[in-house]
């Protein structure tokens, strides 16, 4: 899958819940992110999701496969990894 096959606005929307989870975790740990950190978290998640999606071979995906659902799963996985390392 190539970057041109994705809607960047939709990708951002799909990643938002994962960003929210990371921010909530940081707040619960007493480290609320500032705007710069929030932007960095969002960009990192978007980059990791995009890299993962670029590894997908669309020719072998089932007809009902959705890049948005895959992106949600990737974003959650990366968010969990971020929460564990900080």
Backbone as a printed PyTorch tensor [residue, N CA C, xyz], in Angstrom:
tensor([[[  0.8580,  -1.1610,   0.0000],
         [  0.0000,   0.0000,   0.0000],
         [  0.9070,   1.2280,   0.0000]],

        [[  0.5600,   2.2120,  -0.8200],
         [  1.3720,   3.4180,  -0.8980],
         [  0.6970,   4.5690,  -0.1630]],

        [[  1.4930,   5.5610,   0.1740],
         [  0.9750,   6.7200,   0.8830],
         [ -0.0970,   7.4350,   0.0780]],

        [[  0.0220,   7.4020,  -1.2390],
         [ -0.9560,   8.0830,  -2.0970],
         [ -2.3290,   7.4140,  -2.0600]],

        [[ -2.3970,   6.1890,  -1.5730],
         [ -3.6750,   5.4800,  -1.4840],
         [ -4.4260,   5.7830,  -0.1880]],

        [[ -3.8300,   6.6100,   0.6660],
         [ -4.4380,   6.9400,   1.9500],
         [ -4.9420,   8.3730,   1.9470]],

        [[ -5.9920,   8.5890,   2.6840],
         [ -6.5090,   9.9340,   2.9020],
         [ -5.8240,  10.4580,   4.1710]],

        [[ -4.9420,  11.4680,   4.0580],
         [ -4.2050,  11.9200,   5.2330],
         [ -5.0940,  12.4520,   6.3570]],

        [[ -6.2040,  13.0740,   6.0070],
         [ -7.1200,  13.5560,   7.0530],
         [ -7.7360,  12.3760,   7.7850]],

        [[ -8.0960,  11.3520,   7.0490],
         [ -8.6940,  10.1670,   7.6850],
         [ -7.6640,   9.4440,   8.5520]],

        [[ -6.4240,   9.4020,   8.0860],
         [ -5.3660,   8.7860,   8.8840],
         [ -5.2300,   9.5150,  10.2170]],

        [[ -5.2450,  10.8320,  10.1790],
         [ -5.1390,  11.6230,  11.4050],
         [ -6.3170,  11.3220,  12.3350]],

        [[ -7.5300,  11.2180,  11.7750],
         [ -8.7100,  10.9210,  12.5890],
         [ -8.6080,   9.5460,  13.2390]],

        [[ -8.0850,   8.5900,  12.5010],
         [ -7.9660,   7.2250,  13.0080],
         [ -6.9600,   7.1540,  14.1600]],

        [[ -5.9350,   7.9880,  14.1090],
         [ -4.8730,   7.9650,  15.1120],
         [ -5.2590,   8.7210,  16.3930]],

        [[ -6.2190,   9.6230,  16.3090],
         [ -6.5910,  10.4660,  17.4560],
         [ -6.8890,   9.6660,  18.7330]],

        [[ -7.6830,   8.5980,  18.7040],
         [ -7.9360,   7.8680,  19.9570],
         [ -6.6600,   7.3180,  20.6090]],

        [[ -5.7040,   6.8980,  19.7960],
         [ -4.4420,   6.3990,  20.3440],
         [ -3.6460,   7.5430,  20.9720]],

        [[ -3.6400,   8.6930,  20.3230],
         [ -2.9730,   9.8720,  20.8840],
         [ -3.6250,  10.2390,  22.2130]],

        [[ -4.9440,  10.2270,  22.2390],
         [ -5.6700,  10.5310,  23.4750],
         [ -5.2900,   9.5680,  24.5970]],

        [[ -5.1450,   8.2940,  24.2570],
         [ -4.7830,   7.2910,  25.2690],
         [ -3.3920,   7.5630,  25.8300]],

        [[ -2.4440,   7.8990,  24.9690],
         [ -1.0870,   8.1950,  25.4300],
         [ -1.1050,   9.4370,  26.3250]],

        [[ -1.8470,  10.4490,  25.9170],
         [ -1.9320,  11.6800,  26.7110],
         [ -2.5890,  11.4180,  28.0630]],

        [[ -3.6470,  10.6300,  28.0900],
         [ -4.3120,  10.2980,  29.3470],
         [ -3.3650,   9.5350,  30.2720]],

        [[ -2.6040,   8.6320,  29.6960],
         [ -1.6300,   7.8720,  30.4860],
         [ -0.5890,   8.8080,  31.0920]],

        [[ -0.0780,   9.7260,  30.2860],
         [  0.9150,  10.6820,  30.7830],
         [  0.3240,  11.5540,  31.8900]],

        [[ -0.9080,  11.9750,  31.7080],
         [ -1.5530,  12.8050,  32.7290],
         [ -1.7160,  12.0210,  34.0260]],

        [[ -2.1020,  10.7640,  33.9100],
         [ -2.2710,   9.9180,  35.0890],
         [ -0.9450,   9.6960,  35.8140]],

        [[  0.1500,   9.7710,  35.0690],
         [  1.4830,   9.6090,  35.6630],
         [  2.0620,  10.9410,  36.1340]],

        [[  1.2590,  12.0040,  36.0420],
         [  1.7140,  13.3080,  36.5050],
         [  2.5840,  14.0560,  35.5110]],

        [[  2.5320,  13.6570,  34.2450],
         [  3.3400,  14.3050,  33.2140],
         [  2.4580,  14.7400,  32.0400]],

        [[  1.5710,  15.6960,  32.2500],
         [  0.7070,  16.1130,  31.1450],
         [  1.5360,  16.6840,  29.9950]],

        [[  1.2710,  16.2530,  28.7810],
         [  2.0640,  16.7320,  27.6490],
         [  1.7030,  18.1670,  27.2850]],

        [[  2.7240,  18.9230,  26.8700],
         [  2.4520,  20.2580,  26.3480],
         [  2.1360,  20.1210,  24.8540]],

        [[  1.8480,  21.2250,  24.2150],
         [  1.4500,  21.1890,  22.8050],
         [  2.5330,  20.5850,  21.9210]],

        [[  3.7760,  20.9020,  22.1980],
         [  4.8880,  20.3670,  21.4080],
         [  4.9780,  18.8440,  21.5540]],

        [[  4.8390,  18.3560,  22.7770],
         [  4.8810,  16.9110,  23.0170],
         [  3.6810,  16.2220,  22.3790]],

        [[  2.5270,  16.8470,  22.4800],
         [  1.3220,  16.2910,  21.8770],
         [  1.4950,  16.1440,  20.3690]],

        [[  2.0400,  17.1570,  19.7430],
         [  2.2930,  17.1150,  18.3010],
         [  3.2940,  16.0110,  17.9650]],

        [[  4.3370,  15.8960,  18.7610],
         [  5.3490,  14.8590,  18.5270],
         [  4.7550,  13.4610,  18.6690]],

        [[  3.9000,  13.2630,  19.6550],
         [  3.2420,  11.9680,  19.8490],
         [  2.3750,  11.6380,  18.6450]],

        [[  1.5600,  12.6030,  18.2090],
         [  0.6820,  12.3780,  17.0610],
         [  1.4950,  12.0610,  15.8090]],

        [[  2.5370,  12.8320,  15.5630],
         [  3.3560,  12.6100,  14.3710],
         [  4.0510,  11.2560,  14.4160]],

        [[  4.5410,  10.8780,  15.5920],
         [  5.2070,   9.5740,  15.7250],
         [  4.2260,   8.4380,  15.4430]],

        [[  3.0370,   8.5320,  16.0070],
         [  2.0310,   7.4910,  15.7730],
         [  1.6460,   7.4360,  14.3000]],

        [[  1.4120,   8.5980,  13.6920],
         [  1.0660,   8.6210,  12.2670],
         [  2.1840,   8.0140,  11.4230]],

        [[  3.4340,   8.3480,  11.7370],
         [  4.5620,   7.8060,  10.9780],
         [  4.6500,   6.2870,  11.1050]],

        [[  4.5020,   5.7880,  12.3330],
         [  4.5800,   4.3390,  12.5390],
         [  3.4290,   3.6220,  11.8370]],

        [[  2.2530,   4.1870,  11.9100],
         [  1.0940,   3.5760,  11.2340],
         [  1.3070,   3.5920,   9.7290]],

        [[  1.7760,   4.6990,   9.2120],
         [  2.0190,   4.8100,   7.7730],
         [  3.0640,   3.7990,   7.3250]],

        [[  4.1330,   3.6510,   8.0850],
         [  5.1610,   2.6700,   7.7420],
         [  4.5960,   1.2500,   7.7450]],

        [[  3.7680,   0.9530,   8.7260],
         [  3.1620,  -0.3790,   8.7950],
         [  2.2430,  -0.6160,   7.5990]],

        [[  1.4420,   0.3840,   7.2550],
         [  0.5270,   0.2280,   6.1210],
         [  1.2720,   0.0890,   4.8040]],

        [[  2.4300,   0.7030,   4.6890],
         [  3.2030,   0.5960,   3.4520],
         [  3.7440,  -0.8120,   3.2350]],

        [[  3.7500,  -1.6100,   4.2880],
         [  4.2000,  -2.9960,   4.1740],
         [  3.0840,  -3.9400,   3.7270]],

        [[  1.8630,  -3.4220,   3.6400],
         [  0.7080,  -4.2530,   3.2980],
         [  0.6390,  -4.4470,   1.7820]],

        [[  0.4890,  -5.6980,   1.3930],
         [  0.2940,  -6.0340,  -0.0200],
         [ -1.2050,  -6.1580,  -0.2590]],

        [[ -1.7570,  -5.1540,  -0.9100],
         [ -3.2070,  -5.1170,  -1.1190],
         [ -3.7280,  -6.2710,  -1.9640]],

        [[ -2.8780,  -6.8720,  -2.7630],
         [ -3.3320,  -7.9600,  -3.6330],
         [ -3.6680,  -9.2280,  -2.8520]],

        [[ -3.2020,  -9.3270,  -1.6150],
         [ -3.4850, -10.5260,  -0.8210],
         [ -4.4890, -10.2620,   0.3030]],

        [[ -4.9820,  -9.0580,   0.3910],
         [ -5.9470,  -8.7140,   1.4360],
         [ -7.3540,  -9.1490,   1.0150]],

        [[ -8.1520,  -9.5980,   1.9800],
         [ -9.5350,  -9.9750,   1.6490],
         [-10.3300,  -8.7540,   1.1910]],

        [[-11.4010,  -9.0030,   0.5030],
         [-12.2350,  -7.9450,  -0.0580],
         [-12.7480,  -6.9640,   1.0020]],

        [[-13.0220,  -7.4710,   2.1860],
         [-13.5780,  -6.6160,   3.2370],
         [-12.4990,  -5.9500,   4.1010]],

        [[-11.2380,  -6.0860,   3.7120],
         [-10.1350,  -5.4760,   4.4590],
         [-10.2290,  -3.9640,   4.3750]],

        [[ -9.9410,  -3.3000,   5.4780],
         [-10.0200,  -1.8480,   5.5420],
         [ -8.7060,  -1.2920,   6.0860]],

        [[ -8.1220,  -0.3620,   5.3570],
         [ -6.8820,   0.2290,   5.8590],
         [ -7.1400,   1.0130,   7.1490]],

        [[ -8.3760,   1.5580,   7.2790],
         [ -8.6890,   2.3040,   8.4950],
         [ -8.6900,   1.3920,   9.7220]],

        [[ -9.2740,   0.2090,   9.5870],
         [ -9.2870,  -0.7430,  10.7160],
         [ -7.8650,  -1.1960,  11.0390]],

        [[ -7.0730,  -1.4550,  10.0040],
         [ -5.6830,  -1.8400,  10.2230],
         [ -4.9240,  -0.7040,  10.8960]],

        [[ -5.1570,   0.5260,  10.4540],
         [ -4.4910,   1.6960,  11.0430],
         [ -4.8660,   1.8550,  12.5080]],

        [[ -6.1260,   1.6210,  12.8460],
         [ -6.5590,   1.6980,  14.2430],
         [ -5.7930,   0.6930,  15.0930]],

        [[ -5.6650,  -0.5170,  14.5800],
         [ -4.9510,  -1.5690,  15.3060],
         [ -3.4830,  -1.2150,  15.4710]],

        [[ -2.8490,  -0.7660,  14.3880],
         [ -1.4510,  -0.3620,  14.4660],
         [ -1.2700,   0.7780,  15.4700]],

        [[ -2.1630,   1.7670,  15.4330],
         [ -2.0610,   2.9240,  16.3210],
         [ -2.1740,   2.5060,  17.7860]],

        [[ -3.0960,   1.6180,  18.0810],
         [ -3.2600,   1.1340,  19.4540],
         [ -1.9930,   0.4030,  19.9070]],

        [[ -1.4540,  -0.4380,  19.0410],
         [ -0.2330,  -1.1740,  19.3850],
         [  0.9160,  -0.2150,  19.6910]],

        [[  1.0770,   0.8100,  18.8540],
         [  2.1560,   1.7760,  19.0760],
         [  1.9050,   2.6070,  20.3100]],

        [[  0.6600,   2.9620,  20.5570],
         [  0.3310,   3.7390,  21.7540],
         [  0.6910,   2.9350,  23.0030]],

        [[  0.3570,   1.6540,  22.9980],
         [  0.6980,   0.8040,  24.1450],
         [  2.2060,   0.7350,  24.3390]],

        [[  2.9540,   0.6520,  23.2430],
         [  4.4200,   0.6090,  23.3430],
         [  4.9540,   1.9230,  23.9160]],

        [[  4.3940,   3.0420,  23.4820],
         [  4.8130,   4.3440,  24.0260],
         [  4.5180,   4.4420,  25.5140]],

        [[  3.3760,   3.9390,  25.9230],
         [  3.0090,   4.0130,  27.3400],
         [  3.9230,   3.1440,  28.1970]],

        [[  4.3710,   2.0330,  27.6650],
         [  5.2420,   1.1320,  28.4350],
         [  6.6440,   1.7050,  28.5840]],

        [[  7.1240,   2.4410,  27.5850],
         [  8.4940,   2.9230,  27.6510],
         [  8.6470,   4.2190,  28.4190]],

        [[  7.5660,   4.8790,  28.7440],
         [  7.6960,   6.1640,  29.4480],
         [  7.0550,   6.1090,  30.7860]]])
